[in-house]
PDB file of C-alpha atoms in Angstrom:
ATOM      1  CA  MET A   1       2.230 -13.604 -10.807  1.00 97.00           C
ATOM      2  CA  LEU A   2       1.898  -9.981  -9.725  1.00 98.00           C
ATOM      3  CA  GLY A   3       0.984  -8.876  -6.339  1.00 98.00           C
ATOM      4  CA  VAL A   4       0.343  -5.523  -4.733  1.00 98.00           C
ATOM      5  CA  ILE A   5       0.326  -4.598  -1.297  1.00 98.00           C
ATOM      6  CA  VAL A   6      -1.733  -1.232  -0.139  1.00 98.00           C
ATOM      7  CA  PHE A   7       0.571  -0.257   2.230  1.00 97.00           C
ATOM      8  CA  ALA A   8      -0.947   2.358   4.903  1.00 96.00           C
ATOM      9  CA  HIS A   9      -0.032   3.461   8.658  1.00 94.00           C
ATOM     10  CA  GLY A  10      -2.800   1.837  10.311  1.00 93.00           C
ATOM     11  CA  SER A  11      -5.629   3.120  12.919  1.00 94.00           C
ATOM     12  CA  ARG A  12      -7.608   1.768  15.804  1.00 93.00           C
ATOM     13  CA  ASP A  13     -10.601   3.200  14.167  1.00 95.00           C
ATOM     14  CA  PRO A  14     -11.960   0.687  11.600  1.00 90.00           C
ATOM     15  CA  LEU A  15     -13.619   3.362   9.493  1.00 95.00           C
ATOM     16  CA  TRP A  16     -10.177   4.619   8.678  1.00 95.00           C
ATOM     17  CA  ARG A  17      -9.492   1.819   6.916  1.00 95.00           C
ATOM     18  CA  GLN A  18     -12.172   2.433   4.157  1.00 97.00           C
ATOM     19  CA  PRO A  19     -10.219   4.454   1.717  1.00 96.00           C
ATOM     20  CA  VAL A  20      -7.098   1.903   2.294  1.00 97.00           C
ATOM     21  CA  GLU A  21      -9.288  -0.945   1.204  1.00 97.00           C
ATOM     22  CA  SER A  22     -11.147   1.127  -1.289  1.00 98.00           C
ATOM     23  CA  VAL A  23      -7.818   1.371  -3.031  1.00 98.00           C
ATOM     24  CA  ALA A  24      -7.001  -2.319  -2.915  1.00 98.00           C
ATOM     25  CA  GLN A  25     -10.453  -3.019  -4.509  1.00 98.00           C
ATOM     26  CA  GLN A  26      -9.962  -0.437  -7.705  1.00 98.00           C
ATOM     27  CA  ILE A  27      -6.714  -2.208  -8.190  1.00 98.00           C
ATOM     28  CA  ALA A  28      -8.324  -5.411  -8.332  1.00 97.00           C
ATOM     29  CA  ARG A  29     -11.045  -4.240 -10.761  1.00 98.00           C
ATOM     30  CA  ARG A  30      -8.607  -2.559 -12.994  1.00 97.00           C
ATOM     31  CA  ASP A  31      -6.254  -5.999 -13.056  1.00 98.00           C
ATOM     32  CA  ALA A  32      -8.186  -9.502 -12.069  1.00 96.00           C
ATOM     33  CA  SER A  33      -5.149 -11.196 -12.212  1.00 97.00           C
ATOM     34  CA  ALA A  34      -3.333  -9.275  -9.553  1.00 98.00           C
ATOM     35  CA  VAL A  35      -3.537 -10.494  -6.038  1.00 98.00           C
ATOM     36  CA  VAL A  36      -4.097  -7.544  -4.069  1.00 98.00           C
ATOM     37  CA  SER A  37      -3.917  -7.439  -0.160  1.00 98.00           C
ATOM     38  CA  CYS A  38      -3.672  -4.499   2.125  1.00 98.00           C
ATOM     39  CA  ALA A  39      -1.163  -3.841   5.082  1.00 98.00           C
ATOM     40  CA  TYR A  40      -0.390  -1.708   8.273  1.00 97.00           C
ATOM     41  CA  LEU A  41       2.512  -0.535   9.935  1.00 95.00           C
ATOM     42  CA  GLU A  42       0.796  -0.742  13.299  1.00 93.00           C
ATOM     43  CA  LEU A  43      -2.452  -0.478  15.048  1.00 94.00           C
ATOM     44  CA  SER A  44      -4.051  -2.616  12.369  1.00 94.00           C
ATOM     45  CA  ASP A  45      -4.027  -6.003  11.054  1.00 95.00           C
ATOM     46  CA  PRO A  46      -2.524  -7.398   8.782  1.00 97.00           C
ATOM     47  CA  ASP A  47       1.331  -6.302   9.261  1.00 98.00           C
ATOM     48  CA  ILE A  48       3.238  -6.034   5.781  1.00 98.00           C
ATOM     49  CA  ALA A  49       5.204  -9.419   6.750  1.00 98.00           C
ATOM     50  CA  THR A  50       1.809 -11.616   6.822  1.00 98.00           C
ATOM     51  CA  ALA A  51       0.349  -9.867   3.863  1.00 98.00           C
ATOM     52  CA  ALA A  52       3.511 -10.923   1.785  1.00 98.00           C
ATOM     53  CA  ARG A  53       3.192 -14.728   3.073  1.00 98.00           C
ATOM     54  CA  GLN A  54      -0.462 -14.513   2.474  1.00 98.00           C
ATOM     55  CA  LEU A  55       0.583 -13.129  -1.329  1.00 98.00           C
ATOM     56  CA  VAL A  56       3.582 -15.684  -1.979  1.00 98.00           C
ATOM     57  CA  ALA A  57       1.301 -18.559  -0.521  1.00 98.00           C
ATOM     58  CA  GLN A  58      -0.999 -17.688  -3.592  1.00 98.00           C
ATOM     59  CA  GLY A  59       1.582 -18.174  -6.011  1.00 98.00           C
ATOM     60  CA  VAL A  60       2.755 -14.756  -6.299  1.00 98.00           C
ATOM     61  CA  THR A  61       6.294 -13.804  -7.659  1.00 98.00           C
ATOM     62  CA  ARG A  62       6.489 -10.279  -7.695  1.00 98.00           C
ATOM     63  CA  VAL A  63       5.213  -7.811  -5.057  1.00 98.00           C
ATOM     64  CA  ARG A  64       4.629  -4.275  -5.764  1.00 98.00           C
ATOM     65  CA  VAL A  65       4.153  -2.083  -2.401  1.00 98.00           C
ATOM     66  CA  LEU A  66       2.286   0.931  -2.664  1.00 97.00           C
ATOM     67  CA  PRO A  67       2.486   3.503   0.488  1.00 97.00           C
ATOM     68  CA  LEU A  68      -0.731   5.395   0.877  1.00 95.00           C
ATOM     69  CA  PHE A  69       1.362   7.977   2.797  1.00 93.00           C
ATOM     70  CA  PHE A  70       0.745  11.754   1.435  1.00 87.00           C
ATOM     71  CA  GLY A  71       5.076  12.542   1.752  1.00 72.00           C
ATOM     72  CA  MET A  72       7.803  10.844   2.102  1.00 70.00           C
ATOM     73  CA  GLY A  73       8.200  11.203   5.619  1.00 69.00           C
ATOM     74  CA  LYS A  74       9.898   8.756   8.225  1.00 80.00           C
ATOM     75  CA  HIS A  75       7.626   6.025   7.747  1.00 75.00           C
ATOM     76  CA  ALA A  76       8.004   5.901   3.954  1.00 77.00           C
ATOM     77  CA  ARG A  77      11.916   6.992   3.989  1.00 76.00           C
ATOM     78  CA  GLU A  78      13.454   4.443   6.952  1.00 86.00           C
ATOM     79  CA  ASP A  79      10.870   2.220   8.457  1.00 91.00           C
ATOM     80  CA  LEU A  80       9.368   0.872   4.989  1.00 94.00           C
ATOM     81  CA  PRO A  81      12.759   0.336   3.260  1.00 94.00           C
ATOM     82  CA  VAL A  82      13.621  -2.040   6.568  1.00 96.00           C
ATOM     83  CA  LEU A  83      10.322  -3.904   6.158  1.00 97.00           C
ATOM     84  CA  MET A  84      10.850  -4.312   2.281  1.00 97.00           C
ATOM     85  CA  ALA A  85      14.691  -5.718   3.193  1.00 97.00           C
ATOM     86  CA  GLN A  86      13.051  -8.254   5.672  1.00 98.00           C
ATOM     87  CA  LEU A  87      10.376  -9.312   3.296  1.00 98.00           C
ATOM     88  CA  ALA A  88      13.209  -9.938   0.192  1.00 98.00           C
ATOM     89  CA  ALA A  89      15.370 -11.958   3.174  1.00 98.00           C
ATOM     90  CA  ALA A  90      12.303 -14.099   4.070  1.00 98.00           C
ATOM     91  CA  HIS A  91      11.153 -14.815   0.332  1.00 98.00           C
ATOM     92  CA  PRO A  92      14.496 -14.756  -1.921  1.00 98.00           C
ATOM     93  CA  THR A  93      12.224 -16.058  -4.757  1.00 97.00           C
ATOM     94  CA  VAL A  94       9.986 -13.114  -4.969  1.00 98.00           C
ATOM     95  CA  SER A  95      10.604  -9.899  -6.382  1.00 98.00           C
ATOM     96  CA  PHE A  96       9.903  -7.020  -4.232  1.00 98.00           C
ATOM     97  CA  GLU A  97       9.434  -3.247  -5.485  1.00 98.00           C
ATOM     98  CA  GLN A  98       8.667  -0.170  -3.058  1.00 96.00           C
ATOM     99  CA  LEU A  99       6.800   2.095  -5.176  1.00 95.00           C
ATOM    100  CA  PRO A 100       6.854   6.141  -4.022  1.00 93.00           C
ATOM    101  CA  ALA A 101       4.595   7.499  -1.577  1.00 93.00           C
ATOM    102  CA  ALA A 102       1.220   8.302  -3.058  1.00 93.00           C
ATOM    103  CA  GLY A 103       1.428  11.789  -2.586  1.00 92.00           C
ATOM    104  CA  GLU A 104       4.610  12.077  -4.528  1.00 91.00           C
ATOM    105  CA  ASP A 105       2.640  11.488  -7.635  1.00 93.00           C
ATOM    106  CA  PRO A 106       1.999  14.470  -9.383  1.00 94.00           C
ATOM    107  CA  ARG A 107      -1.384  12.780 -11.017  1.00 95.00           C
ATOM    108  CA  LEU A 108      -2.591  12.997  -7.190  1.00 94.00           C
ATOM    109  CA  THR A 109      -1.471  16.415  -6.541  1.00 93.00           C
ATOM    110  CA  ALA A 110      -3.107  17.204  -9.475  1.00 95.00           C
ATOM    111  CA  LEU A 111      -6.385  15.735  -8.801  1.00 94.00           C
ATOM    112  CA  LEU A 112      -6.542  17.132  -5.290  1.00 92.00           C
ATOM    113  CA  ALA A 113      -6.581  20.526  -6.480  1.00 93.00           C
ATOM    114  CA  GLN A 114      -8.856  19.724  -9.405  1.00 94.00           C
ATOM    115  CA  ILE A 115     -11.155  18.717  -6.278  1.00 92.00           C
ATOM    116  CA  ALA A 116     -10.556  21.562  -4.284  1.00 93.00           C
ATOM    117  CA  LEU A 117     -11.462  23.988  -7.267  1.00 93.00           C
ATOM    118  CA  GLU A 118     -14.520  22.320  -8.296  1.00 91.00           C
ATOM    119  CA  THR A 119     -18.086  23.862  -7.659  1.00 80.00           C
ATOM    120  CA  ALA A 120     -20.137  21.958  -6.069  1.00 66.00           C
ATOM    121  CA  ALA A 121     -23.005  20.347  -8.331  1.00 58.00           C
TER     122      ALA A 121
END
């Protein structure tokens, strides 16, 4: 069973989480068989270890982590690989895959360019 963790930095402001949760909801709508959770590096709950435990408890055997970072900064390049190794060690029967940072996907940057150039209706 597939699990997806939408992983973001986190914020004390609860409104900041809405777009992150919206991505998770859209993933769940596109694939009802996937178990989707949000997780945060800091300042928000749950952390990635808690989210992974919850997914594994639901029977997930494969987890894809989508980092909602615009680029491959320190968090995506250094912090997340350490967390991924910890997840793999804690759940040796589960396959964990770190996806590229969202902003590294040319489809997203093309969409942002399109949005910037659209005229208001």
